[in-house]
mmCIF file of C-alpha atoms and ligand atoms in Angstrom:
data_model
loop_
_atom_site.group_PDB
_atom_site.id
_atom_site.type_symbol
_atom_site.label_atom_id
_atom_site.label_comp_id
_atom_site.label_asym_id
_atom_site.label_seq_id
_atom_site.Cartn_x
_atom_site.Cartn_y
_atom_site.Cartn_z
ATOM 1 C CA UNK A 21 38.470 95.288 114.381
ATOM 2 C CA UNK A 22 37.125 94.445 110.945
ATOM 3 C CA UNK A 23 39.276 94.693 107.853
ATOM 4 C CA UNK A 24 37.548 95.945 104.733
ATOM 5 C CA UNK A 25 39.456 94.968 101.647
ATOM 6 C CA UNK A 26 39.405 91.186 101.279
ATOM 7 C CA UNK A 27 35.653 90.826 101.839
ATOM 8 C CA UNK A 28 34.943 89.751 98.264
ATOM 9 C CA UNK A 29 37.090 86.672 98.709
ATOM 10 C CA UNK A 30 37.676 84.382 95.745
ATOM 11 C CA UNK A 31 39.294 81.297 97.326
ATOM 12 C CA UNK A 32 37.230 78.210 98.066
ATOM 13 C CA UNK A 33 36.123 78.544 101.703
ATOM 14 C CA UNK A 34 37.016 74.900 102.358
ATOM 15 C CA UNK A 35 40.613 75.366 101.158
ATOM 16 C CA UNK A 36 43.065 73.817 103.635
ATOM 17 C CA UNK A 37 45.212 76.713 104.855
ATOM 18 C CA UNK A 38 48.151 76.238 107.250
ATOM 19 C CA UNK A 39 48.648 79.415 109.315
ATOM 20 C CA UNK A 40 52.101 78.930 110.879
ATOM 21 C CA UNK A 41 52.492 80.928 114.114
ATOM 22 C CA UNK A 42 48.738 81.221 114.745
ATOM 23 C CA UNK A 43 49.156 82.178 118.412
ATOM 24 C CA UNK A 44 51.303 85.221 117.646
ATOM 25 C CA UNK A 45 50.345 88.810 116.853
ATOM 26 C CA UNK A 46 50.133 88.296 113.080
ATOM 27 C CA UNK A 47 49.060 84.649 112.938
ATOM 28 C CA UNK A 48 46.150 85.170 115.348
ATOM 29 C CA UNK A 49 44.944 88.186 113.340
ATOM 30 C CA UNK A 50 45.134 86.170 110.106
ATOM 31 C CA UNK A 51 43.071 83.396 111.716
ATOM 32 C CA UNK A 52 40.467 85.962 112.877
ATOM 33 C CA UNK A 53 40.312 87.382 109.362
ATOM 34 C CA UNK A 54 39.986 83.980 107.674
ATOM 35 C CA UNK A 55 37.267 82.910 110.117
ATOM 36 C CA UNK A 56 35.438 86.194 109.509
ATOM 37 C CA UNK A 57 35.532 85.489 105.773
ATOM 38 C CA UNK A 58 34.055 82.022 106.312
ATOM 39 C CA UNK A 59 37.106 79.781 105.845
ATOM 40 C CA UNK A 60 36.397 76.478 107.579
ATOM 41 C CA UNK A 61 39.496 74.336 107.104
ATOM 42 C CA UNK A 62 42.388 76.063 108.862
ATOM 43 C CA UNK A 63 45.353 73.916 109.830
ATOM 44 C CA UNK A 64 46.950 75.140 113.078
ATOM 45 C CA UNK A 65 49.834 73.830 115.186
ATOM 46 C CA UNK A 66 51.237 75.463 118.293
ATOM 47 C CA UNK A 67 55.001 75.673 118.814
ATOM 48 C CA UNK A 68 54.865 72.860 121.389
ATOM 49 C CA UNK A 69 52.998 70.593 118.947
ATOM 50 C CA UNK A 70 55.281 71.254 115.978
ATOM 51 C CA UNK A 71 58.682 72.922 116.319
ATOM 52 C CA UNK A 72 59.271 74.407 112.882
ATOM 53 C CA UNK A 73 63.052 74.365 113.366
ATOM 54 C CA UNK A 74 62.875 70.522 113.241
ATOM 55 C CA UNK A 75 63.217 69.684 109.575
ATOM 56 C CA UNK A 76 62.058 66.059 109.764
ATOM 57 C CA UNK A 77 59.004 66.942 111.870
ATOM 58 C CA UNK A 78 58.040 69.736 109.470
ATOM 59 C CA UNK A 79 58.445 67.432 106.492
ATOM 60 C CA UNK A 80 56.334 64.684 108.095
ATOM 61 C CA UNK A 81 53.657 67.272 108.928
ATOM 62 C CA UNK A 82 53.415 68.471 105.317
ATOM 63 C CA UNK A 83 53.497 64.895 103.975
ATOM 64 C CA UNK A 84 50.550 63.824 106.117
ATOM 65 C CA UNK A 85 48.440 67.018 106.223
ATOM 66 C CA UNK A 86 48.976 68.242 102.652
ATOM 67 C CA UNK A 87 47.763 71.857 103.076
ATOM 68 C CA UNK A 88 46.819 73.742 99.894
ATOM 69 C CA UNK A 89 47.957 77.162 101.129
ATOM 70 C CA UNK A 90 50.522 78.339 103.702
ATOM 71 C CA UNK A 91 50.778 81.672 105.495
ATOM 72 C CA UNK A 92 54.175 81.741 107.191
ATOM 73 C CA UNK A 93 53.769 83.951 110.285
ATOM 74 C CA UNK A 94 55.958 81.854 112.613
ATOM 75 C CA UNK A 95 59.280 83.484 113.393
ATOM 76 C CA UNK A 96 61.642 84.586 116.139
ATOM 77 C CA UNK A 97 60.472 88.193 116.623
ATOM 78 C CA UNK A 98 61.408 91.029 118.968
ATOM 79 C CA UNK A 99 62.165 94.697 119.344
ATOM 80 C CA UNK A 100 65.414 96.598 119.059
ATOM 81 C CA UNK A 101 66.889 95.288 122.336
ATOM 82 C CA UNK A 102 66.066 91.617 121.644
ATOM 83 C CA UNK A 103 67.416 91.851 118.094
ATOM 84 C CA UNK A 104 70.693 93.384 119.262
ATOM 85 C CA UNK A 105 71.102 91.012 122.244
ATOM 86 C CA UNK A 106 70.279 87.649 120.622
ATOM 87 C CA UNK A 107 71.688 87.933 117.065
ATOM 88 C CA UNK A 108 72.453 84.203 116.813
ATOM 89 C CA UNK A 109 68.870 83.256 117.677
ATOM 90 C CA UNK A 110 67.418 85.797 115.254
ATOM 91 C CA UNK A 111 69.442 84.634 112.255
ATOM 92 C CA UNK A 112 69.514 80.927 113.044
ATOM 93 C CA UNK A 113 65.922 80.271 114.163
ATOM 94 C CA UNK A 114 64.447 82.352 111.360
ATOM 95 C CA UNK A 115 66.580 80.742 108.664
ATOM 96 C CA UNK A 116 65.628 77.291 109.968
ATOM 97 C CA UNK A 117 61.874 77.935 110.225
ATOM 98 C CA UNK A 118 61.517 79.547 106.827
ATOM 99 C CA UNK A 119 63.817 77.085 105.017
ATOM 100 C CA UNK A 120 62.011 74.073 106.475
ATOM 101 C CA UNK A 121 58.519 75.409 105.809
ATOM 102 C CA UNK A 122 59.160 76.805 102.326
ATOM 103 C CA UNK A 123 61.005 73.729 101.091
ATOM 104 C CA UNK A 124 58.565 71.169 102.555
ATOM 105 C CA UNK A 125 55.569 73.180 101.338
ATOM 106 C CA UNK A 126 56.943 73.111 97.814
ATOM 107 C CA UNK A 127 57.831 69.410 97.842
ATOM 108 C CA UNK A 128 54.463 68.323 99.251
ATOM 109 C CA UNK A 129 52.271 70.084 96.728
ATOM 110 C CA UNK A 130 51.227 73.335 98.438
ATOM 111 C CA UNK A 131 49.648 75.512 95.729
ATOM 112 C CA UNK A 132 50.740 78.861 97.168
ATOM 113 C CA UNK A 133 52.768 80.195 100.111
ATOM 114 C CA UNK A 134 52.921 83.693 101.567
ATOM 115 C CA UNK A 135 56.118 84.553 103.462
ATOM 116 C CA UNK A 136 56.174 87.425 105.956
ATOM 117 C CA UNK A 137 59.286 89.578 106.178
ATOM 118 C CA UNK A 138 59.704 93.018 107.700
ATOM 119 C CA UNK A 139 60.609 96.603 106.804
ATOM 120 C CA UNK A 140 64.012 96.035 108.461
ATOM 121 C CA UNK A 141 65.153 94.290 105.243
ATOM 122 C CA UNK A 142 65.867 97.725 103.740
ATOM 123 C CA UNK A 143 69.122 99.689 104.075
ATOM 124 C CA UNK A 144 69.425 101.914 107.150
ATOM 125 C CA UNK A 145 69.552 105.013 104.948
ATOM 126 C CA UNK A 146 67.120 103.935 102.229
ATOM 127 C CA UNK A 147 65.249 106.635 100.262
ATOM 128 C CA UNK A 148 61.973 107.628 101.938
ATOM 129 C CA UNK A 149 59.304 106.432 101.407
ATOM 130 C CA UNK A 150 61.091 103.111 100.784
ATOM 131 C CA UNK A 151 60.177 101.377 97.505
ATOM 132 C CA UNK A 152 60.487 97.612 97.060
ATOM 133 C CA UNK A 153 63.420 98.305 94.702
ATOM 134 C CA UNK A 154 65.560 99.586 97.626
ATOM 135 C CA UNK A 155 66.272 95.981 98.702
ATOM 136 C CA UNK A 156 70.027 95.194 98.775
ATOM 137 C CA UNK A 157 71.104 98.714 97.807
ATOM 138 C CA UNK A 158 73.018 99.603 100.990
ATOM 139 C CA UNK A 159 74.178 98.585 104.498
ATOM 140 C CA UNK A 160 71.558 97.398 107.017
ATOM 141 C CA UNK A 161 70.747 98.873 110.447
ATOM 142 C CA UNK A 162 73.246 97.135 112.801
ATOM 143 C CA UNK A 163 70.748 96.460 115.638
ATOM 144 C CA UNK A 164 68.725 94.111 113.434
ATOM 145 C CA UNK A 165 70.967 93.067 110.564
ATOM 146 C CA UNK A 166 70.953 89.367 111.579
ATOM 147 C CA UNK A 167 67.169 89.198 111.523
ATOM 148 C CA UNK A 168 67.116 91.241 108.307
ATOM 149 C CA UNK A 169 69.560 88.886 106.569
ATOM 150 C CA UNK A 170 67.305 85.923 107.428
ATOM 151 C CA UNK A 171 64.250 87.777 106.115
ATOM 152 C CA UNK A 172 66.066 88.747 102.899
ATOM 153 C CA UNK A 173 66.986 85.070 102.447
ATOM 154 C CA UNK A 174 63.282 84.217 102.791
ATOM 155 C CA UNK A 175 62.330 86.638 100.014
ATOM 156 C CA UNK A 176 65.097 85.280 97.805
ATOM 157 C CA UNK A 177 64.079 81.686 98.517
ATOM 158 C CA UNK A 178 60.512 82.419 97.386
ATOM 159 C CA UNK A 179 61.853 84.088 94.236
ATOM 160 C CA UNK A 180 64.273 81.224 93.533
ATOM 161 C CA UNK A 181 61.526 78.581 93.819
ATOM 162 C CA UNK A 182 59.352 80.675 91.495
ATOM 163 C CA UNK A 183 62.153 80.878 88.896
ATOM 164 C CA UNK A 184 63.269 77.253 89.087
ATOM 165 C CA UNK A 185 59.956 75.467 89.673
ATOM 166 C CA UNK A 186 57.308 78.015 88.689
ATOM 167 C CA UNK A 187 56.021 77.713 92.275
ATOM 168 C CA UNK A 188 53.658 80.404 93.558
ATOM 169 C CA UNK A 189 55.518 81.748 96.610
ATOM 170 C CA UNK A 190 55.015 85.433 97.443
ATOM 171 C CA UNK A 191 56.393 87.735 100.149
ATOM 172 C CA UNK A 192 54.796 90.583 102.112
ATOM 173 C CA UNK A 193 56.915 93.146 104.020
ATOM 174 C CA UNK A 194 54.903 94.751 106.830
ATOM 175 C CA UNK A 195 55.911 97.920 108.614
ATOM 176 C CA UNK A 196 55.924 98.024 112.485
ATOM 177 C CA UNK A 197 52.780 96.224 113.700
ATOM 178 C CA UNK A 198 50.733 96.261 116.904
ATOM 179 C CA UNK A 199 47.431 94.932 118.252
ATOM 180 C CA UNK A 200 45.878 92.056 120.236
ATOM 181 C CA UNK A 201 48.195 89.148 121.128
ATOM 182 C CA UNK A 202 51.294 91.323 120.829
ATOM 183 C CA UNK A 203 54.322 90.592 123.007
ATOM 184 C CA UNK A 204 54.221 93.008 125.983
ATOM 185 C CA UNK A 205 57.576 91.938 127.499
ATOM 186 C CA UNK A 206 59.245 94.902 129.270
ATOM 187 C CA UNK A 207 62.588 94.627 127.419
ATOM 188 C CA UNK A 208 62.218 92.259 124.463
ATOM 189 C CA UNK A 209 59.043 93.622 122.856
ATOM 190 C CA UNK A 210 58.582 96.358 120.251
ATOM 191 C CA UNK A 211 58.122 99.972 121.312
ATOM 192 C CA UNK A 212 54.316 100.242 121.199
ATOM 193 C CA UNK A 213 53.469 97.260 123.408
ATOM 194 C CA UNK A 214 56.428 98.105 125.695
ATOM 195 C CA UNK A 215 55.049 101.615 126.245
ATOM 196 C CA UNK A 216 51.466 100.400 126.738
ATOM 197 C CA UNK A 217 52.694 98.154 129.524
ATOM 198 C CA UNK A 218 55.065 100.720 131.087
ATOM 199 C CA UNK A 219 52.507 103.552 131.120
ATOM 200 C CA UNK A 220 49.780 101.240 132.435
ATOM 201 C CA UNK A 221 51.982 99.955 135.261
ATOM 202 C CA UNK A 222 53.052 103.528 136.106
ATOM 203 C CA UNK A 223 49.411 104.651 136.221
ATOM 204 C CA UNK A 224 48.421 101.743 138.472
ATOM 205 C CA UNK A 225 51.396 102.193 140.833
ATOM 206 C CA UNK A 226 51.112 106.002 140.947
ATOM 207 C CA UNK A 227 54.665 106.498 139.589
ATOM 208 C CA UNK A 228 55.701 110.075 138.773
ATOM 209 C CA UNK A 229 57.757 109.252 135.662
ATOM 210 C CA UNK A 230 58.094 106.765 132.833
ATOM 211 C CA UNK A 231 61.400 106.035 131.099
ATOM 212 C CA UNK A 232 61.360 105.851 127.291
ATOM 213 C CA UNK A 233 64.376 104.648 125.288
ATOM 214 C CA UNK A 234 66.528 106.717 122.962
ATOM 215 C CA UNK A 235 66.118 110.351 121.938
ATOM 216 C CA UNK A 236 62.485 110.190 120.811
ATOM 217 C CA UNK A 237 63.446 111.515 117.362
ATOM 218 C CA UNK A 238 63.269 108.287 115.237
ATOM 219 C CA UNK A 239 60.267 108.080 112.952
ATOM 220 C CA UNK A 240 58.211 104.894 112.706
ATOM 221 C CA UNK A 241 55.204 103.859 110.644
ATOM 222 C CA UNK A 242 52.654 101.766 112.570
ATOM 223 C CA UNK A 243 49.978 99.477 111.147
ATOM 224 C CA UNK A 244 47.257 97.729 113.144
ATOM 225 C CA UNK A 245 47.587 93.967 112.774
ATOM 226 C CA UNK A 246 43.949 93.615 111.631
ATOM 227 C CA UNK A 247 44.779 95.811 108.634
ATOM 228 C CA UNK A 248 47.853 93.655 107.996
ATOM 229 C CA UNK A 249 45.796 90.439 108.204
ATOM 230 C CA UNK A 250 43.373 91.883 105.685
ATOM 231 C CA UNK A 251 46.278 92.689 103.361
ATOM 232 C CA UNK A 252 47.718 89.187 103.788
ATOM 233 C CA UNK A 253 44.454 87.524 102.719
ATOM 234 C CA UNK A 254 44.102 90.065 99.897
ATOM 235 C CA UNK A 255 47.587 89.187 98.587
ATOM 236 C CA UNK A 256 47.038 85.452 98.974
ATOM 237 C CA UNK A 257 43.972 85.745 96.779
ATOM 238 C CA UNK A 258 45.066 88.340 94.245
ATOM 239 C CA UNK A 259 48.860 88.591 93.923
ATOM 240 C CA UNK A 260 51.226 86.088 92.342
ATOM 241 C CA UNK A 261 54.228 88.242 91.475
ATOM 242 C CA UNK A 262 58.001 87.873 91.826
ATOM 243 C CA UNK A 263 58.548 91.102 93.762
ATOM 244 C CA UNK A 264 57.900 91.297 97.537
ATOM 245 C CA UNK A 265 55.103 93.725 98.515
ATOM 246 C CA UNK A 266 55.362 96.512 101.117
ATOM 247 C CA UNK A 267 52.442 96.739 103.571
ATOM 248 C CA UNK A 268 52.298 100.029 105.457
ATOM 249 C CA UNK A 269 49.868 102.637 106.748
ATOM 250 C CA UNK A 270 51.610 105.530 104.965
ATOM 251 C CA UNK A 271 51.594 107.524 108.243
ATOM 252 C CA UNK A 272 54.653 108.065 110.416
ATOM 253 C CA UNK A 273 55.146 109.497 113.908
ATOM 254 C CA UNK A 274 58.209 110.237 116.015
ATOM 255 C CA UNK A 275 58.764 107.989 119.022
ATOM 256 C CA UNK A 276 58.152 111.105 121.140
ATOM 257 C CA UNK A 277 54.732 111.601 119.490
ATOM 258 C CA UNK A 278 53.970 107.907 119.971
ATOM 259 C CA UNK A 279 54.933 108.084 123.672
ATOM 260 C CA UNK A 280 52.674 111.147 124.179
ATOM 261 C CA UNK A 281 49.787 109.330 122.457
ATOM 262 C CA UNK A 282 50.210 106.156 124.538
ATOM 263 C CA UNK A 283 50.427 108.302 127.685
ATOM 264 C CA UNK A 284 47.131 109.992 126.784
ATOM 265 C CA UNK A 285 45.284 106.792 125.791
ATOM 266 C CA UNK A 286 46.428 104.970 128.945
ATOM 267 C CA UNK A 287 45.695 108.005 131.132
ATOM 268 C CA UNK A 288 49.109 108.375 132.801
ATOM 269 C CA UNK A 289 49.643 111.879 134.178
ATOM 270 C CA UNK A 290 53.344 111.945 135.087
ATOM 271 C CA UNK A 291 56.476 112.873 133.117
ATOM 272 C CA UNK A 292 58.522 111.217 130.360
ATOM 273 C CA UNK A 293 62.259 110.638 130.929
ATOM 274 C CA UNK A 294 64.428 109.828 127.881
ATOM 275 C CA UNK A 295 67.142 107.182 128.382
ATOM 276 C CA UNK A 296 69.597 108.188 125.645
ATOM 277 C CA UNK A 297 71.948 105.314 126.532
ATOM 278 C CA UNK A 298 69.486 103.092 124.597
ATOM 279 C CA UNK A 299 69.805 102.876 120.790
ATOM 280 C CA UNK A 300 67.538 104.800 118.429
ATOM 281 C CA UNK A 301 67.961 102.282 115.618
ATOM 282 C CA UNK A 302 66.975 103.286 112.093
ATOM 283 C CA UNK A 303 66.255 107.054 111.970
ATOM 284 C CA UNK A 304 63.287 106.666 109.633
ATOM 285 C CA UNK A 305 61.585 103.796 107.773
ATOM 286 C CA UNK A 306 58.435 104.864 106.002
ATOM 287 C CA UNK A 307 57.436 102.322 103.401
ATOM 288 C CA UNK A 308 56.266 103.179 99.923
ATOM 289 C CA UNK A 309 53.112 101.042 99.748
ATOM 290 C CA UNK A 310 51.974 102.337 96.362
ATOM 291 C CA UNK A 311 52.411 98.919 94.744
ATOM 292 C CA UNK A 312 49.810 97.445 97.135
ATOM 293 C CA UNK A 313 47.581 100.513 96.670
ATOM 294 C CA UNK A 314 47.837 99.935 92.920
ATOM 295 C CA UNK A 315 46.445 96.438 93.471
ATOM 296 C CA UNK A 316 43.468 98.019 95.261
ATOM 297 C CA UNK A 317 44.292 97.571 98.961
ATOM 298 C CA UNK A 318 44.266 100.387 101.543
ATOM 299 C CA UNK A 319 44.581 100.439 105.356
ATOM 300 C CA UNK A 320 41.593 101.565 107.405
ATOM 301 C CA UNK A 321 42.542 101.725 111.107
ATOM 302 C CA UNK A 322 44.035 104.972 112.482
ATOM 303 C CA UNK A 323 46.857 104.819 115.030
ATOM 304 C CA UNK A 324 44.667 106.381 117.721
ATOM 305 C CA UNK A 325 41.760 103.956 117.156
ATOM 306 C CA UNK A 326 44.141 101.007 116.941
ATOM 307 C CA UNK A 327 45.901 102.037 120.132
ATOM 308 C CA UNK A 328 42.606 102.412 122.034
ATOM 309 C CA UNK A 329 41.648 98.910 120.830
ATOM 310 C CA UNK A 330 45.045 97.488 121.821
ATOM 311 C CA UNK A 331 44.995 99.067 125.291
ATOM 312 C CA UNK A 332 41.488 97.697 125.902
ATOM 313 C CA UNK A 333 42.713 94.241 124.853
ATOM 314 C CA UNK A 334 45.764 94.556 127.122
ATOM 315 C CA UNK A 335 43.670 95.505 130.182
ATOM 316 C CA UNK A 336 41.187 92.702 129.547
ATOM 317 C CA UNK A 337 43.703 89.987 128.694
ATOM 318 C CA UNK A 338 47.105 90.739 130.187
ATOM 319 C CA UNK A 339 46.695 93.021 133.228
ATOM 320 C CA UNK A 340 43.881 93.407 135.776
HETATM 321 N N1 LIG B 416 55.505 92.449 115.142
HETATM 322 C C1 LIG B 416 55.885 93.315 114.203
HETATM 323 O O1 LIG B 416 55.941 94.545 114.438
HETATM 324 C C2 LIG B 416 56.241 92.823 112.835
HETATM 325 C C3 LIG B 416 56.208 91.474 112.483
HETATM 326 N N2 LIG B 416 56.563 91.100 111.210
HETATM 327 C C4 LIG B 416 56.610 89.681 110.795
HETATM 328 O O2 LIG B 416 55.401 89.019 111.042
HETATM 329 C C5 LIG B 416 55.650 87.644 111.389
HETATM 330 C C6 LIG B 416 54.943 87.326 112.682
HETATM 331 O O3 LIG B 416 55.413 88.202 113.702
HETATM 332 P P1 LIG B 416 54.615 88.378 115.074
HETATM 333 O O4 LIG B 416 53.263 87.815 114.948
HETATM 334 O O5 LIG B 416 54.810 89.779 115.490
HETATM 335 O O6 LIG B 416 55.473 87.471 116.055
HETATM 336 P P2 LIG B 416 55.007 86.713 117.373
HETATM 337 O O7 LIG B 416 56.224 86.526 118.202
HETATM 338 O O8 LIG B 416 53.834 87.413 117.975
HETATM 339 O O9 LIG B 416 54.501 85.316 116.818
HETATM 340 C C7 LIG B 416 55.371 84.403 116.241
HETATM 341 C C8 LIG B 416 54.758 83.036 116.364
HETATM 342 O O10 LIG B 416 55.686 82.078 115.824
HETATM 343 C C9 LIG B 416 55.760 80.986 116.735
HETATM 344 N N3 LIG B 416 57.056 80.327 116.648
HETATM 345 C C10 LIG B 416 58.266 80.874 116.921
HETATM 346 N N4 LIG B 416 59.215 79.941 116.788
HETATM 347 C C11 LIG B 416 58.595 78.785 116.419
HETATM 348 C C12 LIG B 416 59.041 77.491 116.159
HETATM 349 N N5 LIG B 416 60.348 77.154 116.219
HETATM 350 N N6 LIG B 416 58.133 76.553 115.826
HETATM 351 C C13 LIG B 416 56.822 76.848 115.771
HETATM 352 N N7 LIG B 416 56.333 78.079 116.020
HETATM 353 C C14 LIG B 416 57.216 79.035 116.344
HETATM 354 C C15 LIG B 416 55.559 81.596 118.080
HETATM 355 O O11 LIG B 416 55.193 80.631 119.027
HETATM 356 P P3 LIG B 416 55.810 80.733 120.538
HETATM 357 O O12 LIG B 416 55.426 82.116 121.018
HETATM 358 O O13 LIG B 416 55.167 79.619 121.257
HETATM 359 O O14 LIG B 416 57.298 80.593 120.363
HETATM 360 C C16 LIG B 416 54.454 82.603 117.793
HETATM 361 O O15 LIG B 416 53.181 82.010 117.838
HETATM 362 C C17 LIG B 416 57.169 87.498 111.456
HETATM 363 O O16 LIG B 416 57.647 86.930 110.274
HETATM 364 C C18 LIG B 416 57.660 88.923 111.580
HETATM 365 O O17 LIG B 416 58.912 89.075 110.979
HETATM 366 C C19 LIG B 416 56.938 92.022 110.277
HETATM 367 C C20 LIG B 416 56.971 93.354 110.574
HETATM 368 C C21 LIG B 416 56.643 93.860 111.875
HETATM 369 C C1 LIG B 417 59.474 95.803 113.334
HETATM 370 C C2 LIG B 417 60.942 96.050 113.508
HETATM 371 O O1 LIG B 417 61.250 96.229 114.887
HETATM 372 C C3 LIG B 417 62.616 96.408 115.226
HETATM 373 O O2 LIG B 417 63.039 97.672 114.840
HETATM 374 P P1 LIG B 417 62.564 99.011 115.495
HETATM 375 O O3 LIG B 417 61.536 99.656 114.652
HETATM 376 O O4 LIG B 417 63.749 99.838 115.812
HETATM 377 O O5 LIG B 417 61.830 98.466 116.794
HETATM 378 P P2 LIG B 417 61.370 98.872 118.230
HETATM 379 O O6 LIG B 417 59.897 98.862 118.205
HETATM 380 O O7 LIG B 417 62.009 97.984 119.238
HETATM 381 O O8 LIG B 417 61.932 100.364 118.537
HETATM 382 C C4 LIG B 417 61.484 101.491 117.841
HETATM 383 C C5 LIG B 417 62.053 102.741 118.458
HETATM 384 O O9 LIG B 417 61.403 102.945 119.726
HETATM 385 C C6 LIG B 417 62.382 103.244 120.710
HETATM 386 N N1 LIG B 417 61.865 102.863 122.039
HETATM 387 C C7 LIG B 417 61.557 103.740 123.030
HETATM 388 N N2 LIG B 417 61.176 103.079 124.144
HETATM 389 C C8 LIG B 417 61.212 101.761 123.809
HETATM 390 C C9 LIG B 417 60.906 100.601 124.559
HETATM 391 O O10 LIG B 417 60.531 100.627 125.716
HETATM 392 N N3 LIG B 417 61.021 99.409 123.896
HETATM 393 C C10 LIG B 417 61.426 99.341 122.591
HETATM 394 N N4 LIG B 417 61.501 98.122 122.004
HETATM 395 N N5 LIG B 417 61.761 100.439 121.867
HETATM 396 C C11 LIG B 417 61.641 101.629 122.488
HETATM 397 C C12 LIG B 417 63.594 102.478 120.252
HETATM 398 O O11 LIG B 417 64.765 102.966 120.877
HETATM 399 C C13 LIG B 417 63.542 102.726 118.736
HETATM 400 O O12 LIG B 417 64.070 103.994 118.444
HETATM 401 C C14 LIG B 417 63.549 95.471 114.523
HETATM 402 O O13 LIG B 417 64.547 95.115 115.454
HETATM 403 C C15 LIG B 417 62.849 94.408 113.832
HETATM 404 O O14 LIG B 417 62.269 93.508 114.750
HETATM 405 C C16 LIG B 417 61.759 94.929 112.973
HETATM 406 O O15 LIG B 417 61.558 94.474 111.886
#
């Protein structure tokens, strides 16, 4: 799906841009967006070619390739179950990747870096919609506090390098994302891809019911990854501020409403069963994206359209 806002791009189309994590949900969407805009000199390395937790390998990569811009979309990512089950991996891997990339990028002359965090950086009971100023004002949601602490450290590292070296490192905080190349793992993924897979498999097998986690009452804000990629390029080109920037759709739904929508889009005709032994997580996390709106960026893809697009991609690429 085409993003609308970064079309009048100002960067040189031959700029050497390293998109870290280009095979993931976000990284692949950023690559699609940059290609659409005519960028011709993208620097890409898969995880097997360059493990970003290896400091010396990352440093050698930056020393030899000398990218001009970096979009840091490589991370250890997962849904509520993965975050709560593998806390050591989520804090350790993320701290290593972002520390290695940010520090090497600075030392080897990268002009600008964009770090991707997440809405989970905010306190569990932050004011709604959540402004950027809510950072570090209260306790985090326990299911993802390890991941959140790493992401907060990433924001602070960008700010520290800006203060000490005048280096142009910025941070974007997306809300819950979905789209092509998402992780559709049955347990470790986020809710939207998990439900796409579960409803699709139930439809194909003729199952009478589908189990959905929690009570269905938590509210979540979803943004299609093509909108996010558009915002990322927009910020890379037009924002050089100290404060991290929220990137949301401004629209929230309950998990129950989401499950009903996925059921309808997939075409499953059975019942929903709620497994209340599973955690709900944060009750609500609607971002206040007025700072980004003030810069002139707005999302374009509705949840229904984005879900139809994602299900089509899933059927064509993941399941027969
Ligand atoms: N998905 C979401 O809902 C949200 C995501 N974000 C943020 O967006 C960013 C990207 O997330 P997303 O695209 O969803 O995640 P994905 O898991 O889809 O992609 C992450 C990418 O990083 C790569 N990667 C992981 N570890 C390493 C490593 N050690 N060395 C090199 N590459 C590595 C992965 O490769 P491989 O698969 O081979 O390991 C993968 O290509 C993250 O910073 C995340 O916090 C923010 C808010 C919401
Ligand atoms: C983006 C954000 O994502 C994570 O936070 P989260 O928003 O809680 O993520 P989630 O998508 O996994 O769950 C959303 C809600 O949905 C419910 N739910 C129902 N059924 C399924 C289900 O089948 N799978 C999952 N995963 N959740 C389900 C689930 O119980 C919860 O109430 C962070 O850890 C962190 O990674 C982060 O930053």
